[in-house]
């Protein structure tokens, strides 16, 4: 038995691990999606909000569907006439009773130029999550029952200067499921923070998850789920957003 060769194997593995660049693999894979070709899709979104506590109780849910169009020149959001008429009826009802919510209008406000761009060109979003992140683990796993490479990252904390000293980040974890080409199949971001200012204290927890797919030269976001739970000053809040994208 060649003892020298056996002893060199761990050193070889260590050297390979140190020179590996998992985040570089993802960045390189994302570079293959310039998002220049035209695309059309139907985008559906449902937003539910519930607030309760000493400052008031409120609960509503609204669902909308719009068409998104993309080209090398930009993005268009096409809102159908029936949806606009539904929003107008909401507004008229609220004019008569200011206590009424406008859930459909509230859901539509979630869709803007940034949202359209993210849905039809998700590669830049992943690149921003990678910026400043630290690799925690790189292992084999599964996604939707199929083999996948799983990266777990500690994302960089982005704290507004005005919140410095008032907010403490408790969790900021990003998980990526990659295919054999290191293209993301899905991404999850878990974030939690505590706030403290004078005698006021609060807490917020957020979970974002994205399901992704290739569409020509685009990495598109086929499903998005967002959950936020917050508490503080005698008030509790919960918000859930679920959006799906169907490319034509």
PDB file of C-alpha atoms in Angstrom:
ATOM      1  CA  UNK A   1       0.000   0.000   0.000  1.00  0.00           C
ATOM      2  CA  UNK A   2       1.374   3.410  -0.929  1.00  0.00           C
ATOM      3  CA  UNK A   3       1.086   5.320   2.361  1.00  0.00           C
ATOM      4  CA  UNK A   4       2.405   8.533   0.836  1.00  0.00           C
ATOM      5  CA  UNK A   5      -0.363   8.473  -1.786  1.00  0.00           C
ATOM      6  CA  UNK A   6      -3.050   7.848   0.832  1.00  0.00           C
ATOM      7  CA  UNK A   7      -1.820  10.751   2.942  1.00  0.00           C
ATOM      8  CA  UNK A   8      -1.862  13.039  -0.076  1.00  0.00           C
ATOM      9  CA  UNK A   9      -5.540  12.385  -0.858  1.00  0.00           C
ATOM     10  CA  UNK A  10      -6.945  14.561   1.966  1.00  0.00           C
ATOM     11  CA  UNK A  11      -4.563  17.340   0.968  1.00  0.00           C
ATOM     12  CA  UNK A  12      -5.702  17.066  -2.643  1.00  0.00           C
ATOM     13  CA  UNK A  13      -9.356  17.231  -1.561  1.00  0.00           C
ATOM     14  CA  UNK A  14      -8.610  20.244   0.633  1.00  0.00           C
ATOM     15  CA  UNK A  15      -6.854  22.033  -2.207  1.00  0.00           C
ATOM     16  CA  UNK A  16      -9.776  21.336  -4.526  1.00  0.00           C
ATOM     17  CA  UNK A  17     -12.258  22.671  -1.953  1.00  0.00           C
ATOM     18  CA  UNK A  18     -10.255  25.832  -1.401  1.00  0.00           C
ATOM     19  CA  UNK A  19     -10.054  26.622  -5.109  1.00  0.00           C
ATOM     20  CA  UNK A  20     -13.701  25.813  -5.829  1.00  0.00           C
ATOM     21  CA  UNK A  21     -15.962  28.797  -6.435  1.00  0.00           C
ATOM     22  CA  UNK A  22     -19.631  27.783  -6.109  1.00  0.00           C
ATOM     23  CA  UNK A  23     -20.884  31.371  -6.279  1.00  0.00           C
ATOM     24  CA  UNK A  24     -18.749  31.943  -9.357  1.00  0.00           C
ATOM     25  CA  UNK A  25     -20.388  28.885 -10.937  1.00  0.00           C
ATOM     26  CA  UNK A  26     -23.826  30.455 -10.409  1.00  0.00           C
ATOM     27  CA  UNK A  27     -22.753  33.860 -11.683  1.00  0.00           C
ATOM     28  CA  UNK A  28     -21.318  32.271 -14.800  1.00  0.00           C
ATOM     29  CA  UNK A  29     -24.524  30.301 -15.410  1.00  0.00           C
ATOM     30  CA  UNK A  30     -26.676  33.415 -15.000  1.00  0.00           C
ATOM     31  CA  UNK A  31     -24.596  35.171 -17.633  1.00  0.00           C
ATOM     32  CA  UNK A  32     -26.247  32.938 -20.226  1.00  0.00           C
ATOM     33  CA  UNK A  33     -29.594  34.739 -19.757  1.00  0.00           C
ATOM     34  CA  UNK A  34     -29.313  38.241 -21.302  1.00  0.00           C
ATOM     35  CA  UNK A  35     -33.137  38.538 -21.559  1.00  0.00           C
ATOM     36  CA  UNK A  36     -33.183  40.251 -24.947  1.00  0.00           C
ATOM     37  CA  UNK A  37     -35.729  38.113 -26.783  1.00  0.00           C
ATOM     38  CA  UNK A  38     -39.398  39.100 -26.744  1.00  0.00           C
ATOM     39  CA  UNK A  39     -41.728  37.353 -24.312  1.00  0.00           C
ATOM     40  CA  UNK A  40     -45.397  37.459 -23.344  1.00  0.00           C
ATOM     41  CA  UNK A  41     -46.944  36.015 -20.198  1.00  0.00           C
ATOM     42  CA  UNK A  42     -50.009  36.055 -17.985  1.00  0.00           C
ATOM     43  CA  UNK A  43     -49.281  37.095 -14.416  1.00  0.00           C
ATOM     44  CA  UNK A  44     -51.666  36.270 -11.567  1.00  0.00           C
ATOM     45  CA  UNK A  45     -51.241  37.602  -8.050  1.00  0.00           C
ATOM     46  CA  UNK A  46     -53.168  37.235  -4.812  1.00  0.00           C
ATOM     47  CA  UNK A  47     -52.445  39.383  -1.764  1.00  0.00           C
ATOM     48  CA  UNK A  48     -53.906  38.747   1.688  1.00  0.00           C
ATOM     49  CA  UNK A  49     -53.406  41.026   4.686  1.00  0.00           C
ATOM     50  CA  UNK A  50     -54.452  40.656   8.308  1.00  0.00           C
ATOM     51  CA  UNK A  51     -53.739  43.139  11.094  1.00  0.00           C
ATOM     52  CA  UNK A  52     -54.971  42.953  14.668  1.00  0.00           C
ATOM     53  CA  UNK A  53     -54.229  44.719  17.928  1.00  0.00           C
ATOM     54  CA  UNK A  54     -54.869  47.817  19.938  1.00  0.00           C
ATOM     55  CA  UNK A  55     -54.494  50.123  16.930  1.00  0.00           C
ATOM     56  CA  UNK A  56     -57.118  48.323  14.862  1.00  0.00           C
ATOM     57  CA  UNK A  57     -58.176  45.126  13.153  1.00  0.00           C
ATOM     58  CA  UNK A  58     -58.156  44.686   9.421  1.00  0.00           C
ATOM     59  CA  UNK A  59     -58.317  41.755   7.003  1.00  0.00           C
ATOM     60  CA  UNK A  60     -58.743  41.534   3.238  1.00  0.00           C
ATOM     61  CA  UNK A  61     -57.683  39.492   0.215  1.00  0.00           C
ATOM     62  CA  UNK A  62     -57.575  40.432  -3.454  1.00  0.00           C
ATOM     63  CA  UNK A  63     -56.631  38.629  -6.657  1.00  0.00           C
ATOM     64  CA  UNK A  64     -55.794  40.027 -10.079  1.00  0.00           C
ATOM     65  CA  UNK A  65     -54.451  38.893 -13.458  1.00  0.00           C
ATOM     66  CA  UNK A  66     -52.608  41.000 -16.025  1.00  0.00           C
ATOM     67  CA  UNK A  67     -50.547  40.400 -19.151  1.00  0.00           C
ATOM     68  CA  UNK A  68     -46.825  41.164 -19.243  1.00  0.00           C
ATOM     69  CA  UNK A  69     -44.920  41.909 -22.437  1.00  0.00           C
ATOM     70  CA  UNK A  70     -41.151  42.146 -22.699  1.00  0.00           C
ATOM     71  CA  UNK A  71     -38.662  43.005 -25.411  1.00  0.00           C
ATOM     72  CA  UNK A  72     -35.119  44.300 -25.622  1.00  0.00           C
ATOM     73  CA  UNK A  73     -36.603  47.777 -25.262  1.00  0.00           C
ATOM     74  CA  UNK A  74     -38.430  47.261 -21.963  1.00  0.00           C
ATOM     75  CA  UNK A  75     -41.588  45.945 -20.331  1.00  0.00           C
ATOM     76  CA  UNK A  76     -45.315  46.577 -20.651  1.00  0.00           C
ATOM     77  CA  UNK A  77     -48.076  45.753 -18.173  1.00  0.00           C
ATOM     78  CA  UNK A  78     -51.441  45.248 -19.870  1.00  0.00           C
ATOM     79  CA  UNK A  79     -54.452  45.681 -17.578  1.00  0.00           C
ATOM     80  CA  UNK A  80     -57.733  44.445 -19.031  1.00  0.00           C
ATOM     81  CA  UNK A  81     -60.917  46.515 -19.042  1.00  0.00           C
ATOM     82  CA  UNK A  82     -62.859  44.075 -16.765  1.00  0.00           C
ATOM     83  CA  UNK A  83     -60.203  44.440 -14.063  1.00  0.00           C
ATOM     84  CA  UNK A  84     -60.280  48.234 -14.309  1.00  0.00           C
ATOM     85  CA  UNK A  85     -64.077  48.182 -14.011  1.00  0.00           C
ATOM     86  CA  UNK A  86     -63.835  45.954 -10.921  1.00  0.00           C
ATOM     87  CA  UNK A  87     -61.410  48.402  -9.305  1.00  0.00           C
ATOM     88  CA  UNK A  88     -63.716  51.300 -10.145  1.00  0.00           C
ATOM     89  CA  UNK A  89     -66.594  49.531  -8.376  1.00  0.00           C
ATOM     90  CA  UNK A  90     -64.355  49.063  -5.329  1.00  0.00           C
ATOM     91  CA  UNK A  91     -63.451  52.738  -5.298  1.00  0.00           C
ATOM     92  CA  UNK A  92     -67.093  53.788  -5.598  1.00  0.00           C
ATOM     93  CA  UNK A  93     -68.065  51.500  -2.717  1.00  0.00           C
ATOM     94  CA  UNK A  94     -65.321  52.958  -0.558  1.00  0.00           C
ATOM     95  CA  UNK A  95     -66.401  56.490  -1.375  1.00  0.00           C
ATOM     96  CA  UNK A  96     -69.772  55.573   0.119  1.00  0.00           C
ATOM     97  CA  UNK A  97     -68.210  53.726   3.077  1.00  0.00           C
ATOM     98  CA  UNK A  98     -64.619  54.750   3.943  1.00  0.00           C
ATOM     99  CA  UNK A  99     -64.275  51.703   6.225  1.00  0.00           C
ATOM    100  CA  UNK A 100     -64.310  49.330   3.251  1.00  0.00           C
ATOM    101  CA  UNK A 101     -61.064  47.937   1.872  1.00  0.00           C
ATOM    102  CA  UNK A 102     -60.057  47.868  -1.780  1.00  0.00           C
ATOM    103  CA  UNK A 103     -58.399  44.416  -2.043  1.00  0.00           C
ATOM    104  CA  UNK A 104     -58.294  44.217  -5.841  1.00  0.00           C
ATOM    105  CA  UNK A 105     -56.724  47.661  -6.171  1.00  0.00           C
ATOM    106  CA  UNK A 106     -54.304  46.709  -3.398  1.00  0.00           C
ATOM    107  CA  UNK A 107     -53.244  43.583  -5.301  1.00  0.00           C
ATOM    108  CA  UNK A 108     -52.754  45.561  -8.513  1.00  0.00           C
ATOM    109  CA  UNK A 109     -50.429  47.985  -6.703  1.00  0.00           C
ATOM    110  CA  UNK A 110     -48.068  45.052  -6.167  1.00  0.00           C
ATOM    111  CA  UNK A 111     -47.422  44.903  -9.917  1.00  0.00           C
ATOM    112  CA  UNK A 112     -45.185  47.635 -11.285  1.00  0.00           C
ATOM    113  CA  UNK A 113     -42.285  47.945 -13.715  1.00  0.00           C
ATOM    114  CA  UNK A 114     -39.839  46.427 -11.227  1.00  0.00           C
ATOM    115  CA  UNK A 115     -42.146  43.473 -10.558  1.00  0.00           C
ATOM    116  CA  UNK A 116     -42.610  42.849 -14.274  1.00  0.00           C
ATOM    117  CA  UNK A 117     -38.861  42.944 -14.855  1.00  0.00           C
ATOM    118  CA  UNK A 118     -38.208  40.533 -11.962  1.00  0.00           C
ATOM    119  CA  UNK A 119     -40.827  38.074 -13.201  1.00  0.00           C
ATOM    120  CA  UNK A 120     -39.516  37.934 -16.777  1.00  0.00           C
ATOM    121  CA  UNK A 121     -35.812  38.438 -16.031  1.00  0.00           C
ATOM    122  CA  UNK A 122     -34.917  36.968 -12.640  1.00  0.00           C
ATOM    123  CA  UNK A 123     -31.155  36.585 -13.162  1.00  0.00           C
ATOM    124  CA  UNK A 124     -30.349  40.107 -11.833  1.00  0.00           C
ATOM    125  CA  UNK A 125     -32.312  39.366  -8.638  1.00  0.00           C
ATOM    126  CA  UNK A 126     -30.204  36.269  -7.948  1.00  0.00           C
ATOM    127  CA  UNK A 127     -27.015  38.214  -8.636  1.00  0.00           C
ATOM    128  CA  UNK A 128     -28.027  40.818  -6.051  1.00  0.00           C
ATOM    129  CA  UNK A 129     -28.661  38.088  -3.476  1.00  0.00           C
ATOM    130  CA  UNK A 130     -25.173  36.691  -4.159  1.00  0.00           C
ATOM    131  CA  UNK A 131     -23.516  40.092  -3.762  1.00  0.00           C
ATOM    132  CA  UNK A 132     -21.627  40.077  -0.467  1.00  0.00           C
ATOM    133  CA  UNK A 133     -23.041  36.685   0.552  1.00  0.00           C
ATOM    134  CA  UNK A 134     -20.938  34.068   2.350  1.00  0.00           C
ATOM    135  CA  UNK A 135     -21.101  30.375   1.462  1.00  0.00           C
ATOM    136  CA  UNK A 136     -22.283  28.185   4.346  1.00  0.00           C
ATOM    137  CA  UNK A 137     -22.594  24.818   2.576  1.00  0.00           C
ATOM    138  CA  UNK A 138     -22.475  23.223  -0.863  1.00  0.00           C
ATOM    139  CA  UNK A 139     -24.039  19.766  -1.047  1.00  0.00           C
ATOM    140  CA  UNK A 140     -26.019  17.387  -3.203  1.00  0.00           C
ATOM    141  CA  UNK A 141     -29.778  17.389  -2.695  1.00  0.00           C
ATOM    142  CA  UNK A 142     -33.053  17.251  -4.568  1.00  0.00           C
ATOM    143  CA  UNK A 143     -35.607  19.630  -6.002  1.00  0.00           C
ATOM    144  CA  UNK A 144     -39.064  18.444  -7.089  1.00  0.00           C
ATOM    145  CA  UNK A 145     -37.840  14.872  -6.757  1.00  0.00           C
ATOM    146  CA  UNK A 146     -34.822  15.357  -9.029  1.00  0.00           C
ATOM    147  CA  UNK A 147     -31.107  15.680  -8.156  1.00  0.00           C
ATOM    148  CA  UNK A 148     -29.940  19.215  -7.493  1.00  0.00           C
ATOM    149  CA  UNK A 149     -26.942  21.045  -6.127  1.00  0.00           C
ATOM    150  CA  UNK A 150     -27.924  22.930  -2.977  1.00  0.00           C
ATOM    151  CA  UNK A 151     -26.080  26.054  -1.848  1.00  0.00           C
ATOM    152  CA  UNK A 152     -26.812  27.687   1.501  1.00  0.00           C
ATOM    153  CA  UNK A 153     -25.592  31.256   1.953  1.00  0.00           C
ATOM    154  CA  UNK A 154     -25.496  33.903   4.655  1.00  0.00           C
ATOM    155  CA  UNK A 155     -26.710  36.962   2.784  1.00  0.00           C
ATOM    156  CA  UNK A 156     -25.199  40.370   3.380  1.00  0.00           C
ATOM    157  CA  UNK A 157     -27.169  42.528   5.820  1.00  0.00           C
ATOM    158  CA  UNK A 158     -28.486  45.665   4.153  1.00  0.00           C
ATOM    159  CA  UNK A 159     -29.440  48.037   6.956  1.00  0.00           C
ATOM    160  CA  UNK A 160     -30.596  51.570   6.317  1.00  0.00           C
ATOM    161  CA  UNK A 161     -28.276  54.038   8.079  1.00  0.00           C
ATOM    162  CA  UNK A 162     -31.313  55.491   9.874  1.00  0.00           C
ATOM    163  CA  UNK A 163     -31.972  52.041  11.394  1.00  0.00           C
ATOM    164  CA  UNK A 164     -28.397  51.419  12.531  1.00  0.00           C
ATOM    165  CA  UNK A 165     -28.421  50.635  16.231  1.00  0.00           C
ATOM    166  CA  UNK A 166     -32.194  50.111  16.193  1.00  0.00           C
ATOM    167  CA  UNK A 167     -32.350  46.868  14.226  1.00  0.00           C
ATOM    168  CA  UNK A 168     -30.601  43.551  14.821  1.00  0.00           C
ATOM    169  CA  UNK A 169     -30.693  40.939  12.071  1.00  0.00           C
ATOM    170  CA  UNK A 170     -31.422  37.504  13.532  1.00  0.00           C
ATOM    171  CA  UNK A 171     -31.571  35.503  10.286  1.00  0.00           C
ATOM    172  CA  UNK A 172     -30.586  36.221   6.696  1.00  0.00           C
ATOM    173  CA  UNK A 173     -30.280  32.904   4.852  1.00  0.00           C
ATOM    174  CA  UNK A 174     -30.476  32.213   1.133  1.00  0.00           C
ATOM    175  CA  UNK A 175     -30.852  28.703  -0.293  1.00  0.00           C
ATOM    176  CA  UNK A 176     -30.359  27.938  -3.989  1.00  0.00           C
ATOM    177  CA  UNK A 177     -31.290  24.713  -5.775  1.00  0.00           C
ATOM    178  CA  UNK A 178     -29.222  24.366  -8.975  1.00  0.00           C
ATOM    179  CA  UNK A 179     -29.523  22.086 -11.987  1.00  0.00           C
ATOM    180  CA  UNK A 180     -26.581  20.278 -13.598  1.00  0.00           C
ATOM    181  CA  UNK A 181     -25.632  23.519 -15.422  1.00  0.00           C
ATOM    182  CA  UNK A 182     -25.633  25.484 -12.124  1.00  0.00           C
ATOM    183  CA  UNK A 183     -28.740  27.373 -13.249  1.00  0.00           C
ATOM    184  CA  UNK A 184     -31.100  28.088 -10.304  1.00  0.00           C
ATOM    185  CA  UNK A 185     -34.245  25.975 -10.219  1.00  0.00           C
ATOM    186  CA  UNK A 186     -35.511  27.652  -7.056  1.00  0.00           C
ATOM    187  CA  UNK A 187     -34.375  30.201  -4.487  1.00  0.00           C
ATOM    188  CA  UNK A 188     -35.499  30.824  -0.902  1.00  0.00           C
ATOM    189  CA  UNK A 189     -34.701  33.789   1.325  1.00  0.00           C
ATOM    190  CA  UNK A 190     -35.381  33.695   5.068  1.00  0.00           C
ATOM    191  CA  UNK A 191     -35.037  36.991   6.947  1.00  0.00           C
ATOM    192  CA  UNK A 192     -35.722  37.911  10.547  1.00  0.00           C
ATOM    193  CA  UNK A 193     -34.960  41.045  12.555  1.00  0.00           C
ATOM    194  CA  UNK A 194     -35.736  42.679  15.877  1.00  0.00           C
ATOM    195  CA  UNK A 195     -36.327  46.388  16.362  1.00  0.00           C
ATOM    196  CA  UNK A 196     -35.764  48.404  19.501  1.00  0.00           C
ATOM    197  CA  UNK A 197     -36.053  52.161  19.943  1.00  0.00           C
ATOM    198  CA  UNK A 198     -36.492  53.713  23.373  1.00  0.00           C
ATOM    199  CA  UNK A 199     -39.338  51.702  24.941  1.00  0.00           C
ATOM    200  CA  UNK A 200     -40.669  50.467  21.590  1.00  0.00           C
ATOM    201  CA  UNK A 201     -39.823  46.932  20.500  1.00  0.00           C
ATOM    202  CA  UNK A 202     -40.843  44.860  17.492  1.00  0.00           C
ATOM    203  CA  UNK A 203     -40.022  41.851  15.386  1.00  0.00           C
ATOM    204  CA  UNK A 204     -40.430  40.913  11.744  1.00  0.00           C
ATOM    205  CA  UNK A 205     -39.985  37.595   9.935  1.00  0.00           C
ATOM    206  CA  UNK A 206     -40.089  37.189   6.173  1.00  0.00           C
ATOM    207  CA  UNK A 207     -39.928  34.234   3.822  1.00  0.00           C
ATOM    208  CA  UNK A 208     -39.595  34.591   0.068  1.00  0.00           C
ATOM    209  CA  UNK A 209     -39.469  31.651  -2.314  1.00  0.00           C
ATOM    210  CA  UNK A 210     -39.156  31.644  -6.083  1.00  0.00           C
ATOM    211  CA  UNK A 211     -39.609  28.815  -8.605  1.00  0.00           C
ATOM    212  CA  UNK A 212     -37.680  29.424 -11.818  1.00  0.00           C
ATOM    213  CA  UNK A 213     -37.663  28.188 -15.396  1.00  0.00           C
ATOM    214  CA  UNK A 214     -35.850  28.842 -18.655  1.00  0.00           C
ATOM    215  CA  UNK A 215     -37.727  30.608 -21.455  1.00  0.00           C
ATOM    216  CA  UNK A 216     -35.532  31.266 -24.504  1.00  0.00           C
ATOM    217  CA  UNK A 217     -32.757  33.592 -23.266  1.00  0.00           C
ATOM    218  CA  UNK A 218     -34.612  34.427 -20.052  1.00  0.00           C
ATOM    219  CA  UNK A 219     -34.651  32.999 -16.534  1.00  0.00           C
ATOM    220  CA  UNK A 220     -38.284  33.564 -15.573  1.00  0.00           C
ATOM    221  CA  UNK A 221     -40.008  33.419 -12.200  1.00  0.00           C
ATOM    222  CA  UNK A 222     -42.894  30.980 -12.553  1.00  0.00           C
ATOM    223  CA  UNK A 223     -44.005  31.166  -8.918  1.00  0.00           C
ATOM    224  CA  UNK A 224     -43.391  33.601  -6.077  1.00  0.00           C
ATOM    225  CA  UNK A 225     -44.490  33.233  -2.463  1.00  0.00           C
ATOM    226  CA  UNK A 226     -43.991  35.893   0.169  1.00  0.00           C
ATOM    227  CA  UNK A 227     -44.966  35.690   3.826  1.00  0.00           C
ATOM    228  CA  UNK A 228     -44.363  38.379   6.421  1.00  0.00           C
ATOM    229  CA  UNK A 229     -45.232  38.273  10.112  1.00  0.00           C
ATOM    230  CA  UNK A 230     -44.645  41.312  12.274  1.00  0.00           C
ATOM    231  CA  UNK A 231     -45.375  42.252  15.860  1.00  0.00           C
ATOM    232  CA  UNK A 232     -44.745  45.188  18.129  1.00  0.00           C
ATOM    233  CA  UNK A 233     -46.419  47.952  20.117  1.00  0.00           C
ATOM    234  CA  UNK A 234     -49.453  45.765  20.748  1.00  0.00           C
ATOM    235  CA  UNK A 235     -50.066  45.110  17.067  1.00  0.00           C
ATOM    236  CA  UNK A 236     -49.650  41.975  14.941  1.00  0.00           C
ATOM    237  CA  UNK A 237     -49.591  41.806  11.174  1.00  0.00           C
ATOM    238  CA  UNK A 238     -49.535  39.086   8.554  1.00  0.00           C
ATOM    239  CA  UNK A 239     -49.162  39.479   4.796  1.00  0.00           C
ATOM    240  CA  UNK A 240     -49.136  36.721   2.170  1.00  0.00           C
ATOM    241  CA  UNK A 241     -48.503  37.190  -1.550  1.00  0.00           C
ATOM    242  CA  UNK A 242     -48.675  34.346  -4.069  1.00  0.00           C
ATOM    243  CA  UNK A 243     -47.938  35.056  -7.734  1.00  0.00           C
ATOM    244  CA  UNK A 244     -47.698  32.767 -10.761  1.00  0.00           C
ATOM    245  CA  UNK A 245     -46.394  33.398 -14.268  1.00  0.00           C
ATOM    246  CA  UNK A 246     -47.480  31.535 -17.407  1.00  0.00           C
ATOM    247  CA  UNK A 247     -45.339  32.235 -20.453  1.00  0.00           C
ATOM    248  CA  UNK A 248     -47.175  32.106 -23.799  1.00  0.00           C
TER     249      UNK A 248
END
